[in-house]
Coordinates of N, CA and C in Angstrom, one line a residue:
X26 N 1.0 -8.0 -13.7 CA 1.9 -6.8 -13.0 C 1.2 -5.7 -12.9
X27 N 1.6 -4.9 -11.6 CA 1.1 -3.7 -11.3 C 1.7 -2.6 -11.3
X28 N 1.7 -1.3 -12.1 CA 2.2 -0.1 -12.1 C 2.6 0.6 -11.0
X29 N 1.1 0.7 -10.1 CA 2.2 0.9 -9.1 C 1.5 0.1 -7.8
X30 N 2.4 -0.7 -7.3 CA 2.2 -1.1 -6.5 C 2.0 -0.5 -4.6
X31 N 2.9 0.2 -4.8 CA 2.4 1.6 -3.5 C 0.9 1.8 -3.1
X32 N 0.4 2.3 -4.4 CA -1.0 2.5 -4.3 C -2.2 0.8 -4.6
X33 N -1.7 0.0 -4.7 CA -2.1 -1.3 -4.6 C -2.0 -1.5 -3.0
X34 N -1.3 -0.8 -2.7 CA -1.4 -1.5 -0.8 C -1.9 -0.7 0.2
X35 N -2.0 0.7 -0.5 CA -2.8 1.6 0.2 C -4.3 0.8 -0.1
X36 N -4.7 0.7 -1.2 CA -6.0 0.6 -1.6 C -6.3 -1.1 -0.8
X37 N -5.7 -1.9 -0.9 CA -5.8 -3.2 0.1 C -6.2 -2.9 1.8
X38 N -5.3 -1.6 2.0 CA -5.8 -1.6 3.5 C -6.5 -0.8 3.5
X39 N -7.2 0.2 2.5 CA -8.3 1.2 3.0 C -9.3 0.4 2.7
X40 N -9.5 -0.9 1.9 CA -10.4 -1.6 1.2 C -10.8 -2.8 2.4
X41 N -9.8 -3.2 3.1 CA -9.8 -4.1 4.3 C -10.6 -3.2 6.0
X42 N -10.2 -2.0 5.7 CA -10.7 -1.3 6.6 C -12.1 -0.6 6.6
X43 N -12.7 -0.6 5.3 CA -14.0 0.0 5.0 C -14.6 -1.2 5.2
X44 N -14.5 -2.9 4.9 CA -15.2 -4.1 5.1 C -15.1 -4.4 6.2
X45 N -14.2 -3.9 7.2 CA -14.2 -4.5 8.8 C -13.3 -5.3 8.8
X46 N -12.5 -5.6 8.4 CA -11.5 -6.9 8.2 C -10.5 -6.7 9.6
X47 N -10.0 -7.9 10.0 CA -9.3 -7.8 11.2 C -8.0 -7.9 10.1
X48 N -8.0 -9.0 9.5 CA -6.5 -8.9 8.8 C -6.4 -9.0 7.1
X49 N -5.2 -8.7 6.8 CA -5.3 -8.3 5.5 C -4.3 -8.5 4.9
X50 N -4.3 -9.5 3.8 CA -3.1 -10.0 2.9 C -2.5 -9.3 1.6
X51 N -1.6 -9.1 2.2 CA -0.7 -8.2 0.6 C 0.4 -8.5 0.1
X52 N 0.9 -8.7 -1.1 CA 2.1 -9.0 -1.5 C 3.6 -8.3 -1.2
X53 N 4.4 -8.7 -0.7 CA 5.8 -8.2 -0.3 C 6.5 -7.3 -0.9
X54 N 7.5 -6.8 -0.6 CA 8.6 -5.7 -1.2 C 9.2 -5.3 -0.3
X55 N 10.3 -5.2 -0.2 CA 11.4 -4.0 0.9 C 10.9 -2.9 1.1
X56 N 10.1 -2.2 0.2 CA 9.7 -0.7 0.4 C 8.2 -1.1 0.9
X57 N 7.1 -1.7 1.0 CA 6.1 -2.3 1.5 C 6.8 -2.6 2.6
X58 N 7.4 -3.4 3.2 CA 7.8 -3.6 4.7 C 8.2 -2.8 5.7
X59 N 9.1 -1.7 5.0 CA 9.5 -0.5 5.5 C 8.1 0.2 5.8
X60 N 7.1 0.5 4.8 CA 5.8 1.5 5.2 C 5.4 0.8 6.4
X61 N 4.7 -0.5 6.0 CA 4.2 -1.1 7.5 C 5.0 -1.2 8.5
X62 N 6.7 -1.3 8.6 CA 6.9 -1.0 10.0 C 6.3 0.6 10.9
X63 N 6.6 1.4 9.6 CA 6.1 3.2 10.1 C 5.0 3.1 10.9
X64 N 4.0 2.0 10.0 CA 2.4 2.1 10.3 C 2.5 1.3 11.5
X65 N 3.0 0.8 12.1 CA 3.3 -0.1 13.4 C 3.7 0.9 14.2
X66 N 4.9 1.5 14.1 CA 5.6 2.0 15.2 C 4.7 3.8 15.2
X67 N 4.1 3.7 14.8 CA 2.9 4.8 14.6 C 1.9 4.7 15.2
X68 N 1.7 3.6 15.4 CA 0.2 3.0 15.6 C -1.2 3.0 15.4
X69 N -0.8 3.1 13.8 CA -2.2 2.9 12.9 C -2.2 1.3 12.9
X70 N -1.1 0.6 12.8 CA -1.9 -0.6 13.0 C -1.6 -1.7 13.8
X71 N -2.4 -2.9 14.1 CA -2.3 -3.7 15.4 C -0.9 -4.6 15.6
X72 N -0.7 -5.3 14.2 CA 0.5 -5.9 14.6 C 0.8 -6.6 12.4
X73 N 2.2 -7.0 12.9 CA 2.0 -7.4 10.9 C 3.2 -8.5 11.5
X74 N 3.3 -9.5 10.2 CA 3.8 -10.4 10.1 C 4.4 -10.7 8.9
X75 N 6.0 -10.9 8.6 CA 6.4 -10.9 7.1 C 6.7 -12.9 6.7
X76 N 5.7 -12.9 6.0 CA 5.9 -14.2 5.2 C 6.8 -14.7 4.1
X77 N 8.1 -15.6 4.0 CA 8.7 -15.2 2.8 C 8.9 -16.9 2.4
X78 N 7.4 -17.5 2.1 CA 7.5 -18.5 1.4 C 7.5 -18.4 0.2
X79 N 7.0 -17.9 -0.6 CA 6.9 -17.4 -2.0 C 8.1 -16.5 -2.8
X80 N 8.4 -16.5 -3.8 CA 9.5 -16.1 -4.4 C 9.6 -13.8 -3.5
X81 N 8.4 -13.5 -3.6 CA 8.2 -12.0 -2.7 C 7.7 -11.9 -1.8
X82 N 7.3 -13.0 -1.2 CA 6.8 -13.1 0.9 C 5.4 -12.6 0.5
X83 N 4.3 -12.4 1.6 CA 3.6 -12.0 1.8 C 3.9 -11.2 3.2
X84 N 2.8 -10.1 3.6 CA 2.8 -9.2 4.7 C 1.5 -9.6 5.3
X85 N 1.3 -10.0 6.3 CA -0.2 -10.1 7.1 C -0.6 -8.9 8.0
X86 N -1.0 -8.1 7.7 CA -1.3 -6.7 8.6 C -2.5 -6.8 9.3
X87 N -2.5 -6.8 11.1 CA -3.9 -6.8 11.7 C -4.1 -5.3 11.7
X88 N -5.0 -5.2 11.1 CA -5.6 -3.7 11.0 C -6.1 -3.6 12.8
X89 N -6.0 -2.2 13.0 CA -6.7 -1.5 14.5 C -7.8 -0.9 14.5
X90 N -8.9 -1.0 15.4 CA -10.1 -0.6 15.3 C -10.5 0.2 16.9
X91 N -11.2 1.1 16.9 CA -11.3 1.7 18.2 C -12.3 0.7 19.0
X92 N -12.2 0.9 20.6 CA -12.6 -0.3 21.2 C -14.3 0.2 21.4
X93 N -14.6 1.3 21.4 CA -16.2 2.0 21.7 C -17.1 1.9 20.7
X94 N -15.8 2.3 19.7 CA -16.9 2.7 18.5 C -16.8 1.6 17.6
X95 N -15.5 1.1 17.3 CA -15.9 -0.1 16.0 C -14.7 0.5 14.9
X96 N -14.8 2.0 15.0 CA -14.4 2.6 13.8 C -12.8 2.4 13.7
X97 N -12.6 2.0 12.1 CA -11.0 1.9 11.9 C -10.1 3.4 12.6
X98 N -8.6 3.1 12.9 CA -8.1 3.9 13.4 C -7.6 4.8 12.1
X99 N -7.0 4.2 11.4 CA -6.5 4.7 10.0 C -8.1 5.6 9.3
X100 N -7.8 6.8 9.1 CA -8.9 7.4 8.5 C -9.1 7.5 7.3
X101 N -7.8 8.1 6.6 CA -7.4 8.4 5.6 C -6.0 7.8 5.1
X102 N -6.2 6.8 3.6 CA -4.4 6.8 3.4 C -4.5 7.6 1.7
X103 N -3.7 8.4 1.5 CA -4.0 9.2 0.4 C -2.4 9.2 -0.4
X104 N -2.4 8.6 -1.5 CA -1.1 8.5 -2.1 C -1.2 9.8 -2.5
X105 N 0.1 9.7 -2.7 CA 0.5 11.5 -3.1 C 1.7 11.5 -4.2
X106 N 2.7 10.8 -4.3 CA 3.9 10.5 -5.5 C 3.4 9.4 -6.3
X107 N 2.9 9.6 -7.7 CA 2.4 8.8 -8.6 C 3.4 8.2 -9.8
X108 N 3.5 7.3 -10.4 CA 4.5 6.6 -11.3 C 4.0 8.1 -12.5
X109 N 3.0 8.8 -12.7 CA 2.9 9.7 -13.8 C 3.4 10.9 -13.7
X110 N 3.5 11.3 -12.0 CA 3.8 12.3 -11.6 C 4.3 12.4 -10.4
X111 N 5.7 12.6 -10.1 CA 6.4 12.4 -9.0 C 6.1 13.7 -8.2
X112 N 6.3 13.6 -6.7 CA 6.1 14.7 -5.5 C 7.6 15.0 -4.8
X113 N 8.3 15.4 -4.7 CA 9.9 15.4 -4.1 C 9.6 16.8 -3.3
X114 N 10.4 16.4 -2.2 CA 10.0 18.0 -1.1 C 11.6 17.6 -0.8
X115 N 12.4 19.0 -0.3 CA 13.3 19.4 0.1 C 13.3 19.2 1.8
X116 N 14.2 18.8 2.7 CA 14.0 19.2 4.2 C 13.1 20.0 4.7
X117 N 13.5 21.2 4.4 CA 12.3 22.4 4.6 C 11.2 22.6 4.4
X118 N 10.5 21.7 3.0 CA 9.8 21.7 2.3 C 8.7 20.6 2.7
X119 N 9.0 19.8 3.4 CA 8.2 18.5 4.1 C 6.6 18.9 4.4
X120 N 6.2 18.0 4.3 CA 4.3 18.3 4.5 C 3.7 18.0 5.7
X121 N 3.1 18.8 6.3 CA 2.6 18.4 7.8 C 1.5 18.0 7.6
X122 N 0.4 17.0 8.1 CA -0.8 16.3 7.6 C -1.6 16.7 9.1
X123 N -2.7 17.2 8.5 CA -3.4 17.7 9.8 C -2.9 18.4 10.8
X124 N -2.0 19.3 10.3 CA -1.9 20.0 11.5 C -0.6 19.6 12.2
X125 N 0.1 18.0 12.3 CA 0.7 17.7 12.6 C 0.4 16.3 13.1
X126 N -1.0 16.1 13.2 CA -1.7 14.7 13.8 C -1.9 13.4 12.6
X127 N -1.7 13.7 11.5 CA -1.5 12.7 10.8 C 0.5 12.3 10.4
X128 N 0.5 11.5 9.6 CA 2.4 11.5 9.1 C 2.1 11.4 7.6
X129 N 3.2 11.8 6.8 CA 3.8 11.4 5.4 C 4.7 10.9 5.6
X130 N 4.8 9.8 4.6 CA 6.1 8.9 4.2 C 6.6 9.5 3.4
X131 N 7.9 9.4 3.6 CA 8.6 10.3 2.5 C 10.0 8.7 2.2
X132 N 10.3 8.5 1.2 CA 11.7 7.9 0.8 C 12.5 8.4 0.1
X133 N 13.7 8.6 1.1 CA 14.6 9.1 1.0 C 15.8 8.4 0.8
X134 N 17.2 9.4 0.9 CA 18.0 8.4 0.9 C 18.6 7.7 1.9
X135 N 18.0 8.1 2.8 CA 18.4 7.9 4.4 C 17.4 6.5 4.5
X136 N 16.4 6.3 4.0 CA 15.7 4.3 3.7 C 14.4 6.0 3.8
X137 N 13.3 4.9 4.3 CA 12.0 5.3 3.9 C 11.3 5.7 6.0
X138 N 11.4 6.8 5.7 CA 10.4 7.8 7.4 C 9.8 8.3 7.3
X139 N 9.4 8.9 8.4 CA 8.1 9.7 8.6 C 8.9 11.3 8.0
X140 N 7.7 12.3 7.6 CA 8.1 13.9 7.6 C 8.9 14.0 8.5
X141 N 8.5 13.9 9.9 CA 9.3 14.6 10.7 C 11.0 13.8 11.2
X142 N 10.9 12.5 11.0 CA 12.2 12.0 10.9 C 13.0 12.8 10.0
X143 N 12.7 12.4 8.9 CA 13.2 13.4 7.5 C 14.0 14.9 7.8
X144 N 12.7 15.5 8.9 CA 13.2 17.2 9.2 C 14.5 16.8 10.0
X145 N 13.8 16.1 11.0 CA 15.4 16.0 12.1 C 16.6 15.6 11.5
X146 N 16.6 14.5 10.7 CA 17.8 14.2 10.0 C 18.4 15.5 8.8
X147 N 17.4 15.9 8.6 CA 17.6 17.1 7.4 C 17.7 16.7 6.0
X148 N 17.1 15.5 6.1 CA 17.0 14.9 4.0 C 15.6 15.5 3.8
X149 N 15.3 15.5 2.5 CA 14.3 15.6 1.7 C 13.9 14.2 0.8
X150 N 13.0 14.0 0.0 CA 13.0 13.2 -0.8 C 11.5 13.1 -1.5
X151 N 10.8 11.8 -1.9 CA 9.6 11.5 -2.7 C 8.6 11.4 -1.3
X152 N 7.9 12.1 -1.2 CA 6.5 12.3 -0.7 C 5.3 10.9 -0.9
X153 N 5.5 9.7 -0.6 CA 5.0 8.4 -1.0 C 3.3 8.7 -0.5
X154 N 2.9 8.7 0.3 CA 1.9 9.0 1.0 C 1.3 9.8 2.6
X155 N 0.1 9.7 2.4 CA -0.1 10.3 3.5 C -1.1 9.8 4.5
X156 N -1.2 9.5 5.7 CA -1.9 8.6 6.6 C -2.6 9.4 7.9
X157 N -3.6 9.5 7.9 CA -4.5 10.0 9.3 C -5.5 9.4 9.6

């Protein structure tokens, strides 16, 4: 049993990036699926596939690398809100990552979204992680 499944998700992505893997398998959940969709929409991953063969399912993520330098597109994945210390932000206090070059993923009452989308919808929530 994992105490922090989001941290496990980010660690699996981070490790696969550093090892140079093309595809990574991650145990699925609804929150992880929403984070995966955001990463795909923002251009941080190449593609994804949800497999519902088991009880919780599986997520296959194809990682994205630079064509010339072969370096990963995702430079850093940082967990912000942890089970021991939750970090919440109002709609006016949502963080900007690398002065707008990165994204902050926020869990709001309207669903999981980037901090820019949350500011547009004028909702705050729990800041899950930073991606850049």
